[in-house]
Structures are given as structure tokens and as C-alpha cells.
Tab-separated table of C-alpha atoms in Angstrom:
chain	number	residue	atom	x	y	z
A	1	MET	CA	0.035	0.081	0.072
A	2	LYS	CA	1.361	3.517	-0.603
A	3	VAL	CA	1.422	6.137	2.060
A	4	SER	CA	-1.077	8.140	0.167
A	5	GLU	CA	-3.477	5.311	-0.071
A	6	ALA	CA	-3.339	4.972	3.393
A	7	ILE	CA	-3.804	8.273	4.323
A	8	ARG	CA	-6.951	8.605	2.212
A	9	ASN	CA	-8.156	5.289	3.534
A	10	ARG	CA	-7.740	6.416	7.221
A	11	ARG	CA	-10.842	7.602	9.189
A	12	SER	CA	-12.329	7.076	12.266
A	13	VAL	CA	-14.242	4.061	12.799
A	14	ARG	CA	-16.810	3.964	15.806
A	15	ALA	CA	-17.978	0.188	15.426
A	16	PHE	CA	-15.688	-3.088	15.467
A	17	LEU	CA	-15.964	-6.525	15.388
A	18	ASP	CA	-15.610	-8.977	17.999
A	19	LYS	CA	-12.465	-9.738	16.716
A	20	PRO	CA	-9.229	-9.888	19.127
A	21	VAL	CA	-5.974	-8.172	17.841
A	22	ASP	CA	-2.607	-10.113	18.633
A	23	ARG	CA	-0.084	-8.528	20.937
A	24	LYS	CA	2.212	-9.081	18.008
A	25	GLN	CA	0.170	-6.968	16.009
A	26	ILE	CA	-0.136	-4.085	18.334
A	27	MET	CA	4.130	-4.131	18.804
A	28	GLN	CA	4.364	-4.068	15.178
A	29	LEU	CA	2.318	-0.823	14.934
A	30	LEU	CA	4.026	0.684	17.631
A	31	ASP	CA	7.699	-0.434	16.004
A	32	THR	CA	6.395	1.214	12.944
A	33	ALA	CA	5.357	4.394	14.678
A	34	ARG	CA	8.544	4.905	16.839
A	35	TRP	CA	10.251	6.370	13.798
A	36	SER	CA	7.996	9.431	13.967
A	37	PRO	CA	10.006	12.683	14.161
A	38	SER	CA	10.096	14.963	17.403
A	39	GLY	CA	12.239	18.062	18.049
A	40	SER	CA	15.722	17.097	19.077
A	41	ASN	CA	14.524	13.489	18.996
A	42	THR	CA	12.908	13.856	22.555
A	43	GLN	CA	10.259	11.141	21.475
A	44	PRO	CA	7.843	12.279	24.259
A	45	TRP	CA	5.218	9.184	23.630
A	46	GLN	CA	4.266	7.152	26.382
A	47	VAL	CA	1.772	4.429	25.454
A	48	ALA	CA	-0.604	2.197	27.893
A	49	VAL	CA	-1.994	-0.935	26.005
A	50	LEU	CA	-5.231	-2.401	27.318
A	51	MET	CA	-7.485	-5.291	26.563
A	52	GLY	CA	-9.371	-7.680	28.421
A	53	GLU	CA	-11.023	-7.340	31.685
A	54	ARG	CA	-8.846	-4.586	32.779
A	55	LYS	CA	-10.199	-2.663	29.710
A	56	ASN	CA	-13.687	-3.383	30.486
A	57	ARG	CA	-13.014	-2.144	34.382
A	58	LEU	CA	-11.592	1.176	33.458
A	59	GLN	CA	-14.458	1.726	30.596
A	60	GLN	CA	-17.169	0.995	33.559
A	61	ARG	CA	-15.333	3.524	35.796
A	62	LEU	CA	-15.516	5.914	32.867
A	63	GLU	CA	-19.026	5.618	32.345
A	64	ALA	CA	-19.857	6.053	35.848
A	65	SER	CA	-18.001	8.985	36.260
A	66	TYR	CA	-19.968	10.278	33.719
A	67	ARG	CA	-23.362	9.185	34.693
A	68	LYS	CA	-22.419	10.495	38.221
A	69	GLY	CA	-21.929	14.274	36.754
A	70	VAL	CA	-18.085	13.865	37.761
A	71	PRO	CA	-16.641	17.430	36.439
A	72	ASN	CA	-14.217	16.984	33.532
A	73	GLN	CA	-10.681	16.681	34.181
A	74	GLN	CA	-8.904	17.363	30.758
A	75	ASP	CA	-4.891	17.888	31.216
A	76	TYR	CA	-5.258	20.796	28.753
A	77	ILE	CA	-7.785	22.729	26.290
A	78	TYR	CA	-8.540	20.625	23.160
A	79	TYR	CA	-10.986	23.236	21.495
A	80	PRO	CA	-11.254	26.789	21.463
A	81	LEU	CA	-13.218	28.632	24.044
A	82	GLU	CA	-15.002	30.634	21.239
A	83	TRP	CA	-16.113	28.831	18.306
A	84	LEU	CA	-15.719	30.707	15.054
A	85	ASP	CA	-16.488	29.796	11.328
A	86	PRO	CA	-15.022	28.132	9.578
A	87	TYR	CA	-14.399	25.761	12.342
A	88	GLN	CA	-17.766	25.961	13.970
A	89	ALA	CA	-19.545	25.084	10.790
A	90	ARG	CA	-17.090	21.987	10.063
A	91	ARG	CA	-17.856	20.862	13.858
A	92	LYS	CA	-21.710	21.165	13.355
A	93	GLU	CA	-21.107	19.146	9.901
A	94	CYS	CA	-19.285	16.396	11.627
A	95	GLY	CA	-21.955	15.823	14.395
A	96	LEU	CA	-24.610	16.142	12.162
A	97	GLN	CA	-23.090	13.298	9.892
A	98	LEU	CA	-22.890	10.737	12.794
A	99	TYR	CA	-26.000	11.580	13.955
A	100	SER	CA	-27.708	11.041	10.647
A	101	ALA	CA	-25.971	8.038	9.941
A	102	LEU	CA	-27.434	6.500	13.296
A	103	ASN	CA	-30.831	8.254	12.467
A	104	ILE	CA	-30.831	10.065	15.945
A	105	LYS	CA	-32.907	12.931	15.793
A	106	ARG	CA	-31.908	16.390	17.847
A	107	GLU	CA	-34.579	16.021	20.466
A	108	ASP	CA	-33.974	12.378	21.245
A	109	THR	CA	-31.341	12.893	24.324
A	110	GLN	CA	-31.609	9.755	25.726
A	111	ARG	CA	-29.940	7.922	22.195
A	112	ARG	CA	-27.423	10.826	22.040
A	113	MET	CA	-26.350	10.100	25.438
A	114	VAL	CA	-25.977	6.430	25.041
A	115	GLN	CA	-24.083	7.348	21.908
A	116	TRP	CA	-21.678	9.789	23.787
A	117	ILE	CA	-21.150	7.158	26.689
A	118	ALA	CA	-20.006	4.864	23.698
A	119	ASN	CA	-17.073	7.217	23.457
A	120	TYR	CA	-16.064	5.898	27.322
A	121	HIS	CA	-16.185	2.432	25.620
A	122	SER	CA	-14.182	3.160	22.791
A	123	PHE	CA	-16.803	1.716	20.673
A	124	ASP	CA	-16.317	-1.809	21.924
A	125	ALA	CA	-13.157	-1.867	20.142
A	126	PRO	CA	-10.759	-5.008	21.502
A	127	VAL	CA	-7.850	-2.461	22.282
A	128	VAL	CA	-7.747	0.861	23.680
A	129	LEU	CA	-4.181	2.868	23.634
A	130	LEU	CA	-3.768	5.539	26.062
A	131	PHE	CA	-1.074	8.094	25.314
A	132	PHE	CA	0.945	10.178	28.010
A	133	MET	CA	3.276	12.675	28.203
A	134	ASP	CA	5.550	14.081	30.705
A	135	LYS	CA	3.827	17.352	32.100
A	136	VAL	CA	7.485	18.975	31.856
A	137	MET	CA	7.082	18.681	27.978
A	138	GLN	CA	5.565	22.071	26.190
A	139	THR	CA	3.465	22.902	23.012
A	140	GLY	CA	6.068	21.485	20.753
A	141	SER	CA	5.969	18.104	22.007
A	142	TYR	CA	1.894	18.146	21.064
A	143	LEU	CA	3.141	18.565	17.438
A	144	ASP	CA	5.390	15.716	18.084
A	145	TYR	CA	2.678	13.357	19.547
A	146	GLY	CA	0.166	14.286	16.414
A	147	MET	CA	2.911	12.891	14.032
A	148	PHE	CA	3.532	9.940	16.121
A	149	LEU	CA	-0.503	9.178	16.269
A	150	GLN	CA	-0.663	9.708	12.426
A	151	SER	CA	2.051	7.132	12.161
A	152	LEU	CA	0.401	4.662	14.415
A	153	MET	CA	-2.975	5.001	12.527
A	154	LEU	CA	-1.342	4.716	8.956
A	155	ALA	CA	0.593	1.630	10.213
A	156	ALA	CA	-2.738	0.291	11.194
A	157	VAL	CA	-4.515	0.810	8.126
A	158	GLU	CA	-1.503	-1.093	6.236
A	159	GLN	CA	-2.227	-4.035	8.620
A	160	GLY	CA	-6.219	-4.096	7.865
A	161	LEU	CA	-6.806	-2.584	11.019
A	162	ALA	CA	-9.189	0.350	12.195
A	163	THR	CA	-8.514	3.104	14.419
A	164	CYS	CA	-10.357	6.084	16.230
A	165	ALA	CA	-8.323	8.718	17.963
A	166	GLN	CA	-10.203	10.070	21.279
A	167	ALA	CA	-10.135	13.413	22.951
A	168	ALA	CA	-13.396	12.006	25.033
A	169	LEU	CA	-11.068	9.626	27.279
A	170	CYS	CA	-9.511	12.728	28.647
A	171	ASP	CA	-12.611	13.872	30.248
A	172	TYR	CA	-11.734	11.805	33.396
A	173	SER	CA	-7.848	11.988	33.230
A	174	ASP	CA	-7.374	11.667	36.897
A	175	VAL	CA	-9.769	8.663	36.919
A	176	ILE	CA	-7.691	6.918	34.223
A	177	ARG	CA	-4.125	8.011	35.783
A	178	GLU	CA	-5.386	6.444	39.480
A	179	PHE	CA	-6.641	3.258	37.633
A	180	LEU	CA	-3.281	2.698	35.795
A	181	GLY	CA	-1.189	3.916	38.580
A	182	TYR	CA	0.273	6.630	36.652
A	183	ASP	CA	1.467	9.957	38.679
A	184	ASP	CA	0.281	13.186	38.411
A	185	ASP	CA	3.332	14.329	36.518
A	186	LYS	CA	1.789	12.647	33.512
A	187	VAL	CA	-0.069	14.676	30.841
A	188	LEU	CA	-2.859	12.223	29.140
A	189	VAL	CA	-2.774	13.074	25.540
A	190	CYS	CA	-5.441	11.150	24.121
A	191	GLY	CA	-6.925	7.769	23.667
A	192	MET	CA	-7.287	5.617	20.708
A	193	ALA	CA	-9.717	2.506	19.710
A	194	LEU	CA	-7.843	-0.128	17.812
A	195	GLY	CA	-9.508	-3.059	16.083
A	196	TYR	CA	-11.337	-4.654	13.000
A	197	GLU	CA	-14.002	-2.360	11.528
A	198	ASP	CA	-17.636	-3.543	11.597
A	199	PRO	CA	-18.453	-3.092	7.814
A	200	ALA	CA	-22.029	-3.333	8.572
A	201	ALA	CA	-22.315	-0.666	11.155
A	202	ALA	CA	-24.217	2.252	9.915
A	203	ILE	CA	-22.072	4.758	11.920
A	204	ASN	CA	-19.183	3.424	9.471
A	205	ASP	CA	-20.988	4.424	6.656
A	206	TYR	CA	-20.092	8.414	6.309
A	207	ARG	CA	-17.094	10.093	5.557
A	208	THR	CA	-16.066	13.656	6.735
A	209	PRO	CA	-15.262	15.925	3.795
A	210	ARG	CA	-11.910	18.134	3.386
A	211	ALA	CA	-11.051	21.507	2.382
A	212	GLN	CA	-9.450	21.726	-0.697
A	213	PRO	CA	-5.546	22.496	-1.211
A	214	LEU	CA	-6.414	25.916	-2.270
A	215	ASP	CA	-8.751	26.914	0.468
A	216	PHE	CA	-5.957	26.698	2.941
A	217	THR	CA	-2.838	27.334	0.775
A	218	ARG	CA	-0.752	30.687	-0.544
A	219	PHE	CA	2.085	30.419	-2.942
A	220	PHE	CA	4.734	33.390	-2.870
A	221	ASP	CA	6.734	33.452	-6.119
């Protein structure tokens, strides 16, 4: 598979088959992603891999935190505090596509809540990856981490696996750190669902659009 094909084929999958991913496969993905670039070769990534009962227990704890109304505990601000276009319009379109694929109406608050809780279960993927970084690292390391995550997701496409990068898991970073035994000096950057895509699931039918190159590029001759 060409790199350009992997980039175009990668997408966020939110329904997975009940099919395990071999630990050897996961290590192959990480062995590829470790060659990602980072400023001064700092390699800030620290990865936790959850499967089986340990994964299920954490997911139950995350759902319980949400249902109890535990305040969010993100380690950093992911989204803007004030939404402006075109970002606001793109965000709305993304949400509309997701809920339309599931035929969930705006007024159906119960089904919307159920779908949101699915985030904390990583959409029942057999593997959940959690990505940590030392708190001492600064903004540049987040850029490095983005390249590492992209490398990992593209390597997954090459192996016939599907992923969904998840900021929602950061909602309860304190809960996750306590459960896994990580110290407070570790930042939870994001999570990722990993497994085999369920091709029959309606939620996997849509694809979000992208702006054209000339919409975000200026040439200076």
C-alpha cells in the first residue's frame, strides 16, 4: 500500500468486530510509529495498551464518572473557548453526519447520551491505547505526538486494522491515572480505539469532507 493510499483510507471508525487483535500486531504498529519525528529526537510518547478485563473495568469506571456528573478533568484545552467559522461550521457538520448515520434526532436526548457514553467504551474496540507525556514537556511535544499518532494510524491501515483517535477519554484523566497507577506528572494526551472495522455498522458508512488545497494554501513566488 502506498503512503498516499493509507492517508486517504484512514478514517475514524466507531463500530468494531468482536475479533481480538494479537499483541504481536500491536507491537508491530508501535515499532513502526516509533520512527516518527520529534524535536531534538525527544520522543515524548508513553503508551498504555488495554485489553480484556482491565480495559472493561476502566471503561465501566469512566461511564460511572459520567453518569455521576463528575466534572471533566482534561489536562489541557483541546478546543477553542469561542467557536468561529469555518471551524464551527465544520464541527456542526461532523456531528450532523454522525447522528444522521444513526438516525438520531436532535430532540432524542436519550439516544444521544447513549452514543456519547459509547466514547468511554471506545466503541467496543478490543484494544484501547492511552497516550501519556511528561507534564514538563511543552507545546512542541504535542506536535511531535500528533505525528506519532498519525504514523500509528497509518500503520494500522496497512495491517487492515481500524482506529479512532479519542479526545473524549481525556474527560476523566484523573480517573485513568489512578486506575493505571500513573503519577500526576503525566499528561493524558488522548486515547485511541483499535480493532477490525464492522463493515455492516451504519455509523461507519459516512466520511467527513476535507477542504481543497487552495482553500488553505498560499503561494509566494
